[in-house]
C-alpha positions as a Python dict, from the first residue, in 0.01 Angstrom:
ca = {
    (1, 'X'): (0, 0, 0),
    (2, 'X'): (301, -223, 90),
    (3, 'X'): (510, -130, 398),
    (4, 'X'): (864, -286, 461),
    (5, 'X'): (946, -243, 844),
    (6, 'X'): (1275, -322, 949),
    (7, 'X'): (1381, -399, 1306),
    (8, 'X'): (1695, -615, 1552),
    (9, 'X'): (1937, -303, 1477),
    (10, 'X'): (2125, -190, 1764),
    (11, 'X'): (2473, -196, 1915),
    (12, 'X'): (2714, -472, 1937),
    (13, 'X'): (3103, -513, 2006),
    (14, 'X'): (3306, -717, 1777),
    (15, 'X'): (3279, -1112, 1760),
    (16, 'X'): (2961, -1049, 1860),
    (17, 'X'): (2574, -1107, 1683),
    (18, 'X'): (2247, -943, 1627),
    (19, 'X'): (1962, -1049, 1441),
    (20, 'X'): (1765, -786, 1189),
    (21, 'X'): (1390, -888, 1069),
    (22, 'X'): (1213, -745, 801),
    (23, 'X'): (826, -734, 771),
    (24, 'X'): (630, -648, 479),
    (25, 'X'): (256, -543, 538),
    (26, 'X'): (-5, -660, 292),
    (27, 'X'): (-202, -1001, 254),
    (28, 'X'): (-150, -1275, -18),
    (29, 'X'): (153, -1089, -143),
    (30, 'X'): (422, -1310, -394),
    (31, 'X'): (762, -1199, -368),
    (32, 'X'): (1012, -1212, -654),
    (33, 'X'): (1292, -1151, -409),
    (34, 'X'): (1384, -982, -55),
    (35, 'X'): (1742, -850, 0),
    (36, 'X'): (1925, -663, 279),
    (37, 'X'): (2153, -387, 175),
    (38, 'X'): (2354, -158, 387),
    (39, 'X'): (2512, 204, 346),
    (40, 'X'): (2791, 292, 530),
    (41, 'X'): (2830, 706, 610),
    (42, 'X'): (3017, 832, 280),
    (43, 'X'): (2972, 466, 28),
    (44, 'X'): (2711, 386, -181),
    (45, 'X'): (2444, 151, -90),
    (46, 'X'): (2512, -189, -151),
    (47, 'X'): (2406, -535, -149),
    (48, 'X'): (2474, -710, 165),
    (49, 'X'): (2239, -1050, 98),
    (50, 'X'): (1920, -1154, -99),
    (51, 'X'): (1708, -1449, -131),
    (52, 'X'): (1450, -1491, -443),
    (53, 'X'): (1098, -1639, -438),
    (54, 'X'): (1261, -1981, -472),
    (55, 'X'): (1512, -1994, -188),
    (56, 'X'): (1805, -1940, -346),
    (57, 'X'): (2057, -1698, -160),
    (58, 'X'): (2341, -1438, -267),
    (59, 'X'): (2525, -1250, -25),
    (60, 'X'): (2806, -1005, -83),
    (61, 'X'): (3195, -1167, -88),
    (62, 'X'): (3231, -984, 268),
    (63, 'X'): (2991, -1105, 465),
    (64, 'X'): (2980, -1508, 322),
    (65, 'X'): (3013, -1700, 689),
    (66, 'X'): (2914, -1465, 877),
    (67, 'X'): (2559, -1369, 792),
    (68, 'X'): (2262, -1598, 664),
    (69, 'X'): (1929, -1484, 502),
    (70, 'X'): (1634, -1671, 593),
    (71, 'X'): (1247, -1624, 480),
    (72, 'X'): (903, -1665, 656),
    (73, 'X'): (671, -1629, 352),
    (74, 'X'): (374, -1685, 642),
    (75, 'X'): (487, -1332, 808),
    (76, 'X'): (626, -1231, 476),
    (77, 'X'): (944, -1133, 634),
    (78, 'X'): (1297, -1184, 583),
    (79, 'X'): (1583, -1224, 864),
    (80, 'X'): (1935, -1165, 820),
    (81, 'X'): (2116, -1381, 1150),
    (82, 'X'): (2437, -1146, 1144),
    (83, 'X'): (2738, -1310, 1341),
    (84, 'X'): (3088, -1255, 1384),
    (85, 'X'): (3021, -894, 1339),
    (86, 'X'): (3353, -663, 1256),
    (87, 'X'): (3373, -295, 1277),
    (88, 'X'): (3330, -283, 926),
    (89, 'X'): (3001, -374, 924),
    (90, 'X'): (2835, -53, 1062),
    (91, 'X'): (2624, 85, 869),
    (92, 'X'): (2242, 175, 812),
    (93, 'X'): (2093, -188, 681),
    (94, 'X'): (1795, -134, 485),
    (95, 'X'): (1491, -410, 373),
    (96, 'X'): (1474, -427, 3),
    (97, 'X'): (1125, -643, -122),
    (98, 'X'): (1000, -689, -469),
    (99, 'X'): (701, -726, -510),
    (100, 'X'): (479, -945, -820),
    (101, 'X'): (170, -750, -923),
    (102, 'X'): (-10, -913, -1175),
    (103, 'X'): (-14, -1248, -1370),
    (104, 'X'): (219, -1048, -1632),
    (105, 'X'): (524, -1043, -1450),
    (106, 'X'): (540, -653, -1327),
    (107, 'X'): (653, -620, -1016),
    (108, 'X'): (743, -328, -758),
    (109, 'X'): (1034, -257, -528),
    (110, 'X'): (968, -121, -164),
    (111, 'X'): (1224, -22, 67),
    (112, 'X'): (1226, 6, 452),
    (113, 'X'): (1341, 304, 602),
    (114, 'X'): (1639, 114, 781),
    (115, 'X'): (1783, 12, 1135),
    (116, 'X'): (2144, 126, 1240),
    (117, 'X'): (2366, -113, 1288),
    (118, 'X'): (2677, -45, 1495),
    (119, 'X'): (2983, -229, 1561),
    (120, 'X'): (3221, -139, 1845),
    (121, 'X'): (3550, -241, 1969),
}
């Protein structure tokens, strides 16, 4: 049974940076894609960044700049390097990883449980 893990949340003032990691447990696992989403208290959950089994990246309209995805299929873990953090960017940020089960294509989506991200003035 796959486990996401997230971890790097924390508190941070404005301007300033913090680094979440992701870890998913489980050996010899092939990823169709990782993403980070966040949920802010009262908003829906939504997509802050994702990166697919190929390296190619998305990442939501308000956070281009200022945060990068990265991937260490070795750990099978994602980062998001978060920078130039704003108030607006609180929120709980949660690890999203699909998952390819079989030679068919079908694949499963695990979530973490999420780190709390909070941006001060």
């Amino acid at each position: 049974q796959v486990q996401v893990v997230e971890s790097g949340g924390g508190l941070v003032q404005a301007g300033g940076s913090l680094r979440l990691s992701c870890a998913a447990s489980g050996s010899r696992l092939t990823f169709d894609r990782m993403a980070w989403y966040r949920q802010a208290p009262g908003t829906q959950r939504e997509l802050v960044a994702g990166i697919t089994s190929g390296g190619s990246t998305n990442y939501a309209d308000s956070v281009k700049g200022r945060f990068t995805i990265s991937r260490d299929s070795a750990k099978n873990a994602v980062i998001l390097q978060m920078t130039s953090l704003k108030l607006e960017d609180t929120a709980v940020y949660y690890c999203n990883a699909v998952i390819v089960l079989n030679i068919e294509g079908a694949t499963r989506s695990y979530w973490g449980q999420g780190t709390q991200v909070t941006v001060s003035s």
